[in-house]
Each structure stands twice: as structure tokens, then as C-alpha cells.
């Protein structure tokens, strides 16, 4: 039982030792007896924190397109295709391609990477190298907040040659020409110098491809050469080791015993008034050195008709019936041709003179 309920207020104050007016009576509010439910609402404030972008790593690949031949070469001054591929694609990515020839920086180009829609990207553009030599193309990416490290798989590399060659030229472009001619069995040195023998091989190649019969080379000749044009097709593969003279094209070919081409030479056969006889013959006499008519290292196949070196070997039929070849080639032909070897002389259409004249000559 509370003390306040037992004592009068005055007595209660006196017991506390306080003046009688020291306490004020505060009205007491009695809580209702009925049950009341109070709902407290708590407001939660969410603060938004930006998540940093994690740079994406990837790989860059670069390729050089539209070279000619296998392995491919490029021609100076002619357009190459440059292809850059990226995985994965990142929006806003740019790539920079650097070009150098023989270690000397030539140019750089920055291009945007286009989305291919499959997680990869690419960029493609053209570039024309201005110098011959070993062209190396490397690629890097332009760094943004979204890109991490994009590693290059490997640089692209291609040999660039000068297609416009003539007497006196030398170097890798000439060696490329000579290798290409030799691969198709044209008689040509491998000296890296554009000399008379190289030009004779170029003329023979032009004869086989039906091009203008002029000295020197151009881009079309290299394209034909690298595409394998100018191949000599053996007409008499069953004749064993033999010589074929194609009077339509004015070329002479040595054919090995297995029916494959050994070497191809330019020739000049009999002019219309003194034609070379066509048919199948055999070498019956060989005369080394130079005779009184200026014939060098002669291989006779019927009467006075012979394969021999001569000072003048124009691109057209001009002889008195013999098959002229350039003097620098005469010794090698003389060494290869043996007594008894077959000689097949023909025009492509089968026409020609079968009359053996007694006054045939160089």
C-alpha cells in the first residue's frame, strides 16, 4: 500500500522536511481501461552508390589481305586490305595500326571497331605501301575507361616488291621475279640482277601469256606469275626426253624423260618465206662453237635445220628455218640435248609447212 494513500498530504510533506508550498499537486491522467494499439511507422532512406566500371580485357588480331601468290607478296603502290578483329567487343573501342618497312615507321591509322553482334568486333580499311621490303603491321587499342588490356596475337607481315623492273634493277624485287619464273621452269638466273637472261625469260613468259612482247615487268606480269599463268603444257609426253618447239607462241621447251618440263626458252623460228618445217624429228648432229654463219652450239634435227644460238633473236619468226635461241642460253641447251633426242615442231592449230628445204639456215 502506497505511503501517500495512508497519510494526509500535510503530514507527508512534513515527513520530507519541506515547506508546505514546496510541492504542487500535478493532476494525474488515468489511462483508459480500454485496449489501444499504436502503430509506429519507420521511414528507411536508401542511399545510391555508383559501382565502378571494371575494364574489359581482350585480344586483337590483324591480317593483311589481297596479297598475291603463296606465300603472298604485295606490290608497292597497290592497295592492301587491312583487317583488325577484336574479342570481346567493347563499345567505343578504337584501334591504331602502325606500318613499318624494314624497321622504318611509315604510317599509322586509327579506326573505330564495329560491332559484329556476336561478341566480336572488326575494322577493315585499305593501305598502299610506298616502299619495297618487309612490311610489318602492328595494332594497339586506344584506352578508355571501359577497356582493359587488349593483347595483340601477332603482327601481320608481308613482302612488298617493286613491280616495275627493267635492265639494271637489282635486289629483292628482282629475286622474287627470278624465283617466280624459275618455279614455272623458265630458264633464268637467280642473281638478283635484271640482266639479258632475265629479260629473255620475261619475254618467253609474255609469249606464253599472250601479253605485249616488251622488256621489263609491271604489276600485271607479277599477278600472272604468282597465279601460275604461263605454264607450258607438254604436247608429246610419250616422246621421252625431247624438245618441243611451239611455233605459235615462239617458245622452245626441254622435256624430261618423265614428260615434265625441264626449261623454257624464247625462240625465233623461220619467217613466212623460209618457214621452219613442222613434224617429229631426231637430233642427228651436234656442232659446238661458232660456225661461219654465226650459229652457236648447233643441234641439227633434219638437213640444215638446227636449234642454235644466234646474235639476233627477235620476238617474232625471223630465221631462215632454224630455231634461234639467245647466245647466253646456247651452251646449256647444247649440253642438255643429246644425239637421238626427239624434236617436235608444231603450230597449235596443226598447220605449217612440212617441206624440207635444202637451203635452211640461221
Coordinates of C-alpha atoms in Angstrom, one line a residue:
X1 CA 0.0 0.0 0.0
X2 CA 1.4 3.4 -1.1
X3 CA 2.5 5.9 1.7
X4 CA 0.7 8.7 0.0
X5 CA -2.6 6.7 0.3
X6 CA -2.1 6.3 4.2
X7 CA -1.0 9.9 5.2
X8 CA -2.6 13.2 4.7
X9 CA -0.7 15.4 2.3
X10 CA 0.5 17.8 5.0
X11 CA 1.9 15.0 7.1
X12 CA 3.6 13.6 4.0
X13 CA 5.3 17.0 3.3
X14 CA 6.3 17.4 6.9
X15 CA 7.9 14.0 6.9
X16 CA 10.0 15.0 3.9
X17 CA 11.2 18.2 5.8
X18 CA 10.0 20.5 3.1
X19 CA 8.0 23.7 3.3
X20 CA 4.3 23.3 2.9
X21 CA 4.2 25.1 -0.5
X22 CA 7.2 23.3 -2.0
X23 CA 5.1 20.7 -3.7
X24 CA 2.5 21.4 -6.3
X25 CA -0.1 18.9 -7.0
X26 CA 0.1 17.7 -10.6
X27 CA -3.2 16.3 -11.9
X28 CA -2.9 12.7 -12.7
X29 CA -4.2 11.4 -16.0
X30 CA -5.7 8.0 -15.7
X31 CA -5.0 5.7 -18.7
X32 CA -8.2 4.4 -20.2
X33 CA -9.1 0.9 -19.4
X34 CA -9.9 0.0 -23.0
X35 CA -7.0 -1.5 -25.1
X36 CA -5.4 0.9 -27.7
X37 CA -3.0 -0.3 -30.4
X38 CA -0.4 2.3 -31.6
X39 CA 1.4 1.8 -35.0
X40 CA 4.9 3.1 -35.3
X41 CA 5.9 3.9 -38.9
X42 CA 9.7 3.7 -39.7
X43 CA 11.0 5.5 -42.8
X44 CA 14.0 3.9 -44.4
X45 CA 16.2 6.1 -46.6
X46 CA 18.2 4.2 -49.3
X47 CA 21.4 5.8 -50.5
X48 CA 22.6 5.0 -54.1
X49 CA 26.3 4.3 -54.5
X50 CA 27.8 4.2 -58.1
X51 CA 29.6 0.9 -58.9
X52 CA 32.9 1.4 -60.7
X53 CA 33.2 0.1 -64.3
X54 CA 35.6 -2.9 -64.4
X55 CA 37.8 -2.5 -67.6
X56 CA 37.4 -5.4 -70.1
X57 CA 40.4 -7.3 -71.3
X58 CA 40.6 -8.8 -74.7
X59 CA 42.6 -9.7 -77.8
X60 CA 43.4 -8.0 -81.1
X61 CA 44.2 -9.8 -84.3
X62 CA 45.5 -8.1 -87.5
X63 CA 45.6 -9.5 -91.0
X64 CA 46.8 -8.2 -94.4
X65 CA 44.5 -9.1 -97.3
X66 CA 44.7 -9.2 -101.1
X67 CA 48.3 -10.2 -101.5
X68 CA 49.2 -12.3 -104.5
X69 CA 50.7 -15.8 -104.6
X70 CA 51.7 -18.3 -101.9
X71 CA 53.4 -17.1 -99.8
X72 CA 51.7 -13.8 -100.5
X73 CA 53.5 -10.7 -101.7
X74 CA 52.3 -7.2 -102.1
X75 CA 53.1 -4.7 -104.8
X76 CA 54.3 -1.2 -103.8
X77 CA 51.8 1.5 -104.7
X78 CA 49.0 -1.1 -104.8
X79 CA 46.2 -1.4 -102.3
X80 CA 46.3 -4.0 -99.5
X81 CA 43.4 -4.8 -97.3
X82 CA 43.9 -4.4 -93.5
X83 CA 41.6 -6.4 -91.2
X84 CA 41.5 -5.9 -87.4
X85 CA 39.5 -8.3 -85.3
X86 CA 38.6 -7.8 -81.6
X87 CA 37.3 -10.2 -78.9
X88 CA 35.3 -9.2 -76.9
X89 CA 33.7 -6.1 -78.5
X90 CA 33.7 -3.1 -76.2
X91 CA 31.5 0.0 -77.2
X92 CA 33.6 3.0 -78.2
X93 CA 36.8 0.9 -78.9
X94 CA 39.3 2.3 -81.4
X95 CA 42.4 0.6 -82.7
X96 CA 45.6 2.1 -84.1
X97 CA 47.5 0.2 -86.8
X98 CA 51.2 1.0 -87.3
X99 CA 53.0 0.2 -90.6
X100 CA 56.8 -0.2 -90.9
X101 CA 59.0 -1.4 -93.8
X102 CA 62.4 -2.9 -92.9
X103 CA 62.0 -1.4 -89.4
X104 CA 61.3 2.1 -90.6
X105 CA 57.9 3.5 -89.5
X106 CA 55.9 4.6 -92.5
X107 CA 52.4 5.5 -91.2
X108 CA 49.8 4.9 -88.5
X109 CA 46.0 4.9 -88.7
X110 CA 43.3 4.9 -86.0
X111 CA 40.0 3.3 -86.8
X112 CA 36.7 2.6 -84.9
X113 CA 35.8 -1.0 -84.2
X114 CA 32.4 -2.0 -85.4
X115 CA 30.2 -4.4 -83.5
X116 CA 29.5 -7.7 -85.3
X117 CA 26.8 -8.7 -82.9
X118 CA 28.4 -11.9 -81.7
X119 CA 30.6 -10.6 -79.0
X120 CA 33.4 -9.6 -81.5
X121 CA 34.2 -6.5 -83.4
X122 CA 36.2 -5.6 -86.6
X123 CA 37.6 -2.8 -88.6
X124 CA 38.7 -3.0 -92.3
X125 CA 40.4 -0.5 -94.5
X126 CA 42.9 -0.1 -97.3
X127 CA 46.6 0.7 -97.3
X128 CA 49.0 1.2 -100.2
X129 CA 52.7 0.6 -99.2
X130 CA 55.0 3.1 -100.7
X131 CA 58.3 1.2 -100.3
X132 CA 59.5 -2.3 -101.1
X133 CA 60.8 -4.6 -98.3
X134 CA 59.3 -6.4 -95.4
X135 CA 56.1 -4.7 -94.3
X136 CA 55.1 -5.3 -90.7
X137 CA 51.7 -4.1 -89.4
X138 CA 51.1 -4.0 -85.6
X139 CA 47.9 -3.0 -83.8
X140 CA 47.2 -1.4 -80.4
X141 CA 43.9 -0.1 -78.9
X142 CA 43.0 3.3 -77.7
X143 CA 42.5 3.0 -73.9
X144 CA 39.1 4.2 -72.4
X145 CA 37.5 3.7 -69.0
X146 CA 35.8 0.6 -70.4
X147 CA 38.9 -1.1 -71.9
X148 CA 41.5 -3.1 -70.0
X149 CA 44.5 -4.7 -71.6
X150 CA 43.9 -5.8 -75.2
X151 CA 46.9 -8.0 -76.2
X152 CA 47.9 -8.4 -79.9
X153 CA 48.1 -12.0 -81.0
X154 CA 50.8 -11.4 -83.6
X155 CA 51.8 -8.7 -86.1
X156 CA 51.0 -9.2 -89.7
X157 CA 53.9 -9.4 -92.2
X158 CA 54.2 -9.4 -96.0
X159 CA 56.9 -8.8 -98.5
X160 CA 56.4 -5.7 -100.7
X161 CA 58.1 -5.6 -104.1
X162 CA 58.5 -3.1 -106.8
X163 CA 56.6 -4.4 -109.9
X164 CA 58.3 -2.0 -112.4
X165 CA 61.6 -3.6 -113.2
X166 CA 64.0 -3.4 -116.2
X167 CA 67.7 -3.6 -117.1
X168 CA 70.0 -2.7 -114.2
X169 CA 67.5 -3.2 -111.5
X170 CA 68.6 -5.4 -108.5
X171 CA 67.6 -6.5 -105.1
X172 CA 64.7 -8.5 -103.5
X173 CA 62.2 -7.5 -106.2
X174 CA 64.3 -9.0 -108.9
X175 CA 65.0 -12.1 -106.9
X176 CA 61.2 -12.5 -106.4
X177 CA 60.8 -12.2 -110.2
X178 CA 63.5 -14.7 -110.9
X179 CA 62.2 -17.2 -108.3
X180 CA 58.7 -17.0 -109.8
X181 CA 59.9 -17.6 -113.4
X182 CA 62.1 -20.5 -112.3
X183 CA 59.2 -22.1 -110.4
X184 CA 57.4 -22.2 -113.8
X185 CA 60.6 -23.7 -115.4
X186 CA 61.7 -20.6 -117.4
X187 CA 65.5 -20.5 -117.9
X188 CA 66.5 -17.6 -115.7
X189 CA 69.5 -16.8 -113.4
X190 CA 69.0 -16.3 -109.6
X191 CA 71.4 -13.4 -109.3
X192 CA 69.0 -10.7 -108.1
X193 CA 70.1 -8.6 -111.1
X194 CA 67.8 -7.8 -114.1
X195 CA 70.1 -8.8 -117.0
X196 CA 69.7 -10.1 -120.5
X197 CA 69.0 -13.6 -119.5
X198 CA 66.3 -12.4 -117.1
X199 CA 64.7 -10.3 -119.8
X200 CA 64.8 -13.3 -122.2
X201 CA 62.8 -15.3 -119.6
X202 CA 60.4 -12.4 -119.2
X203 CA 59.8 -12.3 -123.0
X204 CA 59.2 -16.1 -123.0
X205 CA 56.7 -15.7 -120.2
X206 CA 54.9 -12.8 -122.1
X207 CA 54.7 -15.1 -125.1
X208 CA 53.1 -17.8 -123.1
X209 CA 50.6 -15.5 -121.5
X210 CA 49.8 -13.6 -124.8
X211 CA 50.8 -10.2 -123.4
X212 CA 52.6 -7.4 -125.3
X213 CA 56.2 -8.6 -126.1
X214 CA 58.2 -5.8 -124.4
X215 CA 61.1 -5.8 -122.0
X216 CA 60.6 -5.2 -118.3
X217 CA 57.9 -6.0 -115.9
X218 CA 54.7 -4.5 -114.4
X219 CA 52.1 -5.3 -111.8
X220 CA 50.1 -7.4 -114.2
X221 CA 53.1 -9.6 -115.0
X222 CA 53.6 -10.3 -111.3
X223 CA 50.0 -11.1 -110.8
X224 CA 50.0 -13.5 -113.7
X225 CA 53.3 -15.0 -112.4
X226 CA 52.0 -15.5 -108.9
X227 CA 48.8 -17.0 -110.2
X228 CA 50.7 -19.7 -112.1
X229 CA 49.9 -18.3 -115.6
X230 CA 52.3 -19.0 -118.4
X231 CA 52.6 -22.8 -117.7
X232 CA 53.9 -24.8 -120.7
X233 CA 51.7 -27.7 -121.5
X234 CA 53.6 -30.7 -122.9
X235 CA 52.1 -31.8 -126.2
X236 CA 54.0 -35.1 -126.6
X237 CA 54.6 -36.6 -123.1
X238 CA 55.3 -40.0 -124.5
X239 CA 58.3 -38.9 -126.5
X240 CA 60.6 -39.4 -123.6
X241 CA 63.4 -36.9 -123.2
X242 CA 62.8 -34.4 -126.1
X243 CA 62.5 -30.8 -127.3
X244 CA 59.2 -29.2 -128.2
X245 CA 59.1 -26.0 -130.4
X246 CA 55.7 -24.2 -130.2
X247 CA 55.8 -22.0 -133.3
X248 CA 52.5 -20.4 -132.4
X249 CA 54.0 -18.9 -129.2
X250 CA 57.6 -18.9 -130.4
X251 CA 59.0 -20.7 -127.4
X252 CA 61.1 -23.8 -127.1
X253 CA 60.9 -26.3 -124.1
X254 CA 63.1 -29.1 -122.9
X255 CA 61.0 -32.0 -121.7
X256 CA 62.5 -34.6 -119.3
X257 CA 62.0 -38.3 -119.8
X258 CA 59.1 -38.3 -117.3
X259 CA 57.2 -35.9 -119.5
X260 CA 57.7 -32.9 -117.3
X261 CA 59.0 -29.5 -118.4
X262 CA 62.7 -29.0 -117.7
X263 CA 63.3 -25.5 -119.0
X264 CA 61.6 -23.0 -121.4
X265 CA 63.3 -20.6 -123.7
X266 CA 62.3 -17.8 -126.1
X267 CA 62.9 -18.7 -129.8
X268 CA 62.6 -17.3 -133.3
X269 CA 61.6 -19.7 -136.0
X270 CA 61.5 -19.4 -139.8
X271 CA 59.8 -16.3 -141.3
X272 CA 56.9 -16.9 -143.7
X273 CA 59.1 -17.1 -146.8
X274 CA 61.6 -19.6 -145.1
X275 CA 59.4 -21.4 -142.6
X276 CA 60.6 -24.0 -140.1
X277 CA 59.5 -27.4 -141.1
X278 CA 56.9 -29.0 -138.7
X279 CA 56.9 -32.6 -137.6
X280 CA 58.7 -35.2 -135.5
X281 CA 62.5 -35.4 -135.8
X282 CA 65.6 -36.6 -134.0
X283 CA 68.9 -34.8 -133.4
X284 CA 71.4 -36.4 -135.8
X285 CA 74.4 -34.0 -135.5
X286 CA 75.9 -31.5 -132.9
X287 CA 78.4 -28.8 -133.7
X288 CA 79.9 -26.9 -130.8
X289 CA 81.2 -23.4 -131.0
X290 CA 80.5 -20.8 -133.7
X291 CA 80.3 -21.7 -137.4
X292 CA 80.8 -19.5 -140.5
X293 CA 77.1 -18.4 -140.4
X294 CA 77.2 -17.2 -136.8
X295 CA 75.4 -20.2 -135.5
X296 CA 76.5 -21.1 -131.9
X297 CA 76.4 -24.6 -130.5
X298 CA 74.2 -26.1 -133.2
X299 CA 71.9 -29.2 -132.7
X300 CA 70.7 -30.4 -136.2
X301 CA 67.4 -32.3 -136.3
X302 CA 66.9 -32.5 -140.2
X303 CA 69.1 -31.4 -143.0
X304 CA 70.2 -27.8 -142.3
X305 CA 67.5 -27.1 -139.7
X306 CA 69.0 -26.7 -136.2
X307 CA 68.5 -25.4 -132.7
X308 CA 71.3 -22.9 -132.1
X309 CA 72.3 -19.7 -130.5
X310 CA 72.3 -16.5 -132.6
X311 CA 73.0 -12.9 -132.1
X312 CA 69.6 -11.7 -133.2
X313 CA 66.5 -13.4 -131.6
X314 CA 63.5 -11.1 -132.2
X315 CA 60.2 -11.8 -130.6
X316 CA 58.7 -12.9 -133.9
X317 CA 59.6 -15.5 -136.6
X318 CA 62.6 -14.2 -138.5
X319 CA 65.0 -17.0 -139.3
X320 CA 65.8 -18.9 -142.5
X321 CA 64.3 -22.1 -141.0
X322 CA 66.4 -22.8 -137.9
X323 CA 65.2 -22.4 -134.3
X324 CA 67.2 -19.4 -132.9
X325 CA 67.8 -19.1 -129.2
X326 CA 69.8 -16.3 -127.3
X327 CA 73.5 -17.0 -127.3
X328 CA 73.8 -16.9 -123.5
X329 CA 71.3 -19.9 -123.5
X330 CA 73.1 -21.9 -126.3
X331 CA 75.7 -23.7 -124.1
X332 CA 73.1 -25.0 -121.6
X333 CA 70.8 -26.2 -124.4
X334 CA 73.7 -27.8 -126.2
X335 CA 74.7 -29.7 -123.0
X336 CA 71.2 -30.9 -122.3
X337 CA 70.3 -32.1 -125.9
X338 CA 71.8 -35.4 -126.9
X339 CA 72.2 -37.2 -130.2
X340 CA 69.0 -39.1 -130.9
X341 CA 66.7 -36.9 -128.7
X342 CA 63.4 -36.2 -130.3
X343 CA 62.4 -32.7 -131.6
X344 CA 58.7 -32.0 -132.1
X345 CA 57.9 -28.8 -134.0
X346 CA 54.3 -27.7 -134.3
X347 CA 51.8 -24.9 -134.6
X348 CA 48.9 -25.0 -132.1
X349 CA 46.3 -25.3 -134.8
X350 CA 48.2 -28.1 -136.6
X351 CA 49.0 -26.1 -139.7
X352 CA 52.5 -25.4 -141.0
X353 CA 55.0 -26.4 -143.7
X354 CA 56.2 -30.0 -144.0
X355 CA 58.5 -29.2 -146.9
X356 CA 62.2 -29.8 -146.0
X357 CA 64.1 -27.2 -147.9
X358 CA 67.8 -27.7 -148.8
X359 CA 68.8 -24.1 -148.1
X360 CA 67.5 -23.8 -144.5
X361 CA 69.8 -21.7 -142.3
X362 CA 70.0 -19.4 -139.3

